[in-house]
Amino acid sequence: MTTVAVMQPYFFPYAGYYRLLAAADVFVILDCVQFPRRGRVHRCALAGAGRWITLPLEPAPRDSLIREMRLAPDAAGRLNAQCRKLPAPLRGDTPLRQQIVDLLDSPEGPLVPYLERSLRIVAQALGFDCRICRSSALDLPAGLGAQQRILEIVRRQGGTRYINAPGGTVLYERETFSRAGIELNFLTHYTGSYPHFLPALFEQNVTDLRSDILEGCFFQPVSADEMPERRSLFGHERHP
């Protein structure tokens, strides 16, 4: 079975997002859709109501796609000022932390390669070896609806299972995927210890971060009758 995850690239999202990279054989960065201006593509949440670190971007039309966005010419200085909000200092005392410090010190150019670099840094450090690619490189047919776009991406990656974040339950239908020969599964809601992952990268060790992510890698039940236990993405089961 080849497991594919497709998700918009987020700027150091909560730890639960990285479960998709942990569980997938292929992780496709969904960058061929409209840029959500109030979403998390360019914003990293910090503890406390309304606290964010936001990547400074060049002005762009409202209907711009994620792949079309660029970091602002003065992004480095503006981002550095925001990073002072972090509860822990940005110290490069481990290889992972140094890579993140270097990344935060040099925001420039197109947005998607920058976000992809951040995803790859974390995935490699935590030992998640899925293949990462971009939907914009697949030359998808124009006019596909949201669900059909995902199905086409999964087909092109040779996928037989598609996994999605919990919010996808309102977007995708198991029956439609089943007719296409693709198993559809959704992650359970993340209940781990690191909802604010960027600070955690400078406060916690890699082993604890990896364990937190892997321990949350479970599918939602198909229904209460069909599946009384939640199935792990890695083949075993546990009780809710």
Coordinates of C-alpha atoms in Angstrom, one line a residue:
M1 CA 0.0 0.0 0.0
T2 CA 1.3 3.5 -0.9
T3 CA 0.1 6.2 1.4
V4 CA -0.2 9.7 0.1
A5 CA -0.9 12.9 2.1
V6 CA -1.7 16.2 0.5
M7 CA -1.7 19.4 2.5
Q8 CA -1.1 23.1 2.1
P9 CA 2.4 24.1 3.4
Y10 CA 2.2 25.7 6.9
F11 CA 4.9 27.8 8.6
F12 CA 6.0 25.7 11.6
P13 CA 2.5 24.3 12.4
Y14 CA 1.4 22.5 15.4
A15 CA 3.0 19.1 16.0
G16 CA 0.0 17.2 14.8
Y17 CA 0.5 18.4 11.3
Y18 CA 3.8 16.5 11.1
R19 CA 1.9 13.2 11.6
L20 CA 1.1 13.4 7.9
L21 CA 4.8 13.3 7.1
A22 CA 5.4 10.6 9.6
A23 CA 2.7 8.3 8.2
A24 CA 2.9 9.0 4.4
D25 CA 5.1 7.5 1.8
V26 CA 4.6 10.6 -0.3
F27 CA 3.7 14.1 1.1
V28 CA 2.4 16.5 -1.6
I29 CA 2.6 20.2 -0.9
L30 CA -0.7 21.6 -2.1
D31 CA 0.5 24.9 -3.6
C32 CA -1.8 25.1 -6.7
V33 CA -4.8 26.5 -4.7
Q34 CA -5.6 30.1 -3.6
F35 CA -3.5 31.6 -0.9
P36 CA -5.5 31.8 2.4
R37 CA -4.7 35.2 3.7
R38 CA -5.9 34.5 7.2
G39 CA -4.7 30.9 7.3
R40 CA -1.5 29.3 8.6
V41 CA 0.4 29.1 5.4
H42 CA 2.5 32.1 6.4
R43 CA 1.6 32.3 10.1
C44 CA 2.9 30.4 13.1
A45 CA 0.8 30.5 16.2
L46 CA 2.3 31.1 19.6
A47 CA 0.9 30.4 23.1
G48 CA -1.6 33.1 24.1
A49 CA -4.6 34.5 22.3
G50 CA -3.8 36.3 19.1
R51 CA -0.1 35.8 19.2
W52 CA 1.5 34.9 15.9
I53 CA 4.7 35.1 13.9
T54 CA 3.9 36.1 10.4
L55 CA 6.1 35.8 7.3
P56 CA 6.2 39.2 5.6
L57 CA 5.0 38.8 2.0
E58 CA 5.0 41.0 -1.1
P59 CA 1.6 42.4 -2.0
A60 CA -0.3 40.2 -4.4
P61 CA -3.8 40.0 -5.9
R62 CA -6.4 38.5 -3.6
D63 CA -6.9 35.5 -5.9
S64 CA -3.2 34.6 -6.1
L65 CA -2.2 31.0 -5.7
I66 CA 0.1 29.8 -2.9
R67 CA 2.8 29.1 -5.5
E68 CA 2.7 32.7 -6.7
M69 CA 3.4 34.3 -3.3
R70 CA 6.9 35.8 -2.5
L71 CA 8.6 37.0 0.7
A72 CA 8.9 40.7 1.0
P73 CA 12.3 42.3 0.3
D74 CA 12.6 43.4 4.0
A75 CA 11.3 40.1 5.4
A76 CA 14.5 39.3 7.2
G77 CA 14.4 42.3 9.5
R78 CA 10.7 42.1 10.1
L79 CA 10.8 38.4 10.9
N80 CA 13.8 38.8 13.2
A81 CA 11.8 41.4 15.2
Q82 CA 8.9 39.0 15.6
C83 CA 11.0 36.1 16.6
R84 CA 11.9 38.0 19.8
K85 CA 8.4 37.0 21.0
L86 CA 9.5 33.4 21.3
P87 CA 9.8 32.3 24.9
A88 CA 13.1 30.5 24.3
P89 CA 16.1 32.1 22.6
L90 CA 17.0 31.1 19.1
R91 CA 20.2 29.3 19.9
G92 CA 21.9 27.0 17.4
D93 CA 23.2 24.5 19.9
T94 CA 22.1 21.4 17.9
P95 CA 22.2 20.7 14.2
L96 CA 18.4 21.0 13.9
R97 CA 18.2 24.3 15.8
Q98 CA 21.0 25.8 13.8
Q99 CA 19.2 24.9 10.6
I100 CA 16.1 26.6 11.9
V101 CA 18.1 29.7 13.0
D102 CA 19.6 29.9 9.5
L103 CA 16.2 29.6 7.9
L104 CA 14.6 32.3 10.0
D105 CA 17.6 34.5 9.3
S106 CA 17.2 34.3 5.5
P107 CA 13.6 34.6 4.4
E108 CA 13.7 35.6 0.7
G109 CA 12.4 34.7 -2.7
P110 CA 9.3 32.6 -3.4
L111 CA 7.3 31.5 -0.4
V112 CA 6.8 27.8 -1.3
P113 CA 10.5 26.8 -1.5
Y114 CA 11.0 28.5 1.8
L115 CA 8.2 26.6 3.5
E116 CA 9.3 23.3 1.8
R117 CA 12.7 23.8 3.3
S118 CA 11.2 24.2 6.7
L119 CA 9.2 21.0 6.3
R120 CA 12.2 19.1 5.1
I121 CA 14.4 20.3 8.0
V122 CA 11.9 19.0 10.6
A123 CA 11.1 15.8 8.7
Q124 CA 14.8 14.8 8.3
A125 CA 15.6 15.7 11.9
L126 CA 12.7 13.6 13.2
G127 CA 13.5 10.7 10.9
F128 CA 10.4 10.9 8.7
D129 CA 11.6 9.7 5.3
C130 CA 8.5 10.3 3.1
R131 CA 9.1 11.7 -0.4
I132 CA 8.1 15.4 -0.6
C133 CA 6.9 17.1 -3.8
R134 CA 4.6 19.9 -4.9
S135 CA 1.2 19.8 -6.6
S136 CA 2.2 22.6 -8.9
A137 CA 4.8 20.3 -10.5
L138 CA 2.1 17.8 -11.6
D139 CA 0.5 19.9 -14.4
L140 CA -3.0 19.1 -13.1
P141 CA -6.0 19.7 -15.4
A142 CA -7.7 23.0 -15.0
G143 CA -11.1 23.2 -13.4
L144 CA -10.9 20.2 -11.0
G145 CA -13.0 20.4 -7.9
A146 CA -11.3 20.1 -4.5
Q147 CA -12.0 16.4 -4.1
Q148 CA -11.2 15.5 -7.7
R149 CA -8.0 17.4 -7.5
I150 CA -6.9 15.3 -4.5
L151 CA -7.9 12.1 -6.2
E152 CA -5.9 13.0 -9.3
I153 CA -2.8 13.9 -7.2
V154 CA -3.1 10.6 -5.3
R155 CA -3.4 8.6 -8.6
R156 CA -0.4 10.3 -10.1
Q157 CA 1.7 9.3 -7.1
G158 CA 0.5 5.7 -7.3
G159 CA -1.3 6.0 -4.1
T160 CA -3.7 3.4 -2.7
R161 CA -4.4 5.2 0.5
Y162 CA -5.0 8.9 1.2
I163 CA -4.6 10.3 4.7
N164 CA -5.8 13.7 5.8
A165 CA -6.0 15.9 8.8
P166 CA -9.2 15.8 11.0
G167 CA -10.7 18.8 9.3
G168 CA -10.9 16.9 6.0
T169 CA -13.9 14.9 7.1
V170 CA -16.2 17.7 5.9
L171 CA -14.4 17.9 2.5
Y172 CA -14.0 14.3 1.3
E173 CA -16.3 11.3 0.9
R174 CA -15.1 7.7 1.6
E175 CA -17.4 6.3 -1.0
T176 CA -16.0 8.5 -3.8
F177 CA -12.4 7.5 -2.9
S178 CA -13.4 3.8 -2.6
R179 CA -14.9 3.9 -6.1
A180 CA -11.5 5.2 -7.3
G181 CA -9.7 2.3 -5.6
I182 CA -8.3 4.5 -2.9
E183 CA -8.7 4.0 0.9
L184 CA -9.5 7.3 2.7
N185 CA -8.5 7.8 6.3
F186 CA -8.5 10.8 8.7
L187 CA -6.2 11.4 11.6
T188 CA -7.7 11.7 15.0
H189 CA -7.6 15.1 16.6
Y190 CA -4.2 16.0 18.0
T191 CA -4.0 15.9 21.8
G192 CA -0.3 15.9 22.2
S193 CA 2.0 18.3 24.2
Y194 CA 3.2 20.7 21.4
P195 CA 0.4 22.8 19.8
H196 CA 3.1 25.5 19.4
F197 CA 5.9 23.7 17.6
L198 CA 8.4 26.4 16.8
P199 CA 9.1 27.2 20.5
A200 CA 9.1 23.5 21.3
L201 CA 11.9 23.0 18.8
F202 CA 14.1 25.2 21.0
E203 CA 12.9 23.8 24.3
Q204 CA 12.6 20.1 23.8
N205 CA 14.8 17.3 22.4
V206 CA 14.2 15.6 19.1
T207 CA 13.4 12.2 20.8
D208 CA 10.5 13.7 22.8
L209 CA 9.1 15.6 19.8
R210 CA 9.2 12.5 17.6
S211 CA 7.5 10.4 20.2
D212 CA 4.8 12.9 20.7
I213 CA 4.0 12.9 17.0
L214 CA 4.2 9.2 16.5
E215 CA 2.0 8.5 19.5
G216 CA -0.8 10.6 17.9
C217 CA -0.7 8.8 14.6
F218 CA -4.1 7.1 14.7
F219 CA -7.1 7.0 12.3
Q220 CA -10.6 8.1 13.2
P221 CA -13.1 5.3 13.4
V222 CA -15.1 4.8 10.2
S223 CA -18.2 4.4 12.5
A224 CA -18.9 3.4 16.0
D225 CA -20.3 0.1 14.9
E226 CA -17.6 -0.8 12.2
M227 CA -14.5 0.1 14.2
P228 CA -14.8 0.3 18.0
E229 CA -11.0 0.8 18.2
R230 CA -8.9 3.5 16.5
R231 CA -6.4 2.0 14.1
S232 CA -2.8 3.1 14.2
L233 CA -1.2 4.3 10.9
F234 CA 1.5 1.8 11.6
G235 CA -0.7 -1.3 11.8
H236 CA -1.6 -1.9 15.5
E237 CA -4.7 -0.9 17.4
R238 CA -5.5 0.8 20.7
H239 CA -8.7 1.6 22.6
P240 CA -10.0 5.2 22.4

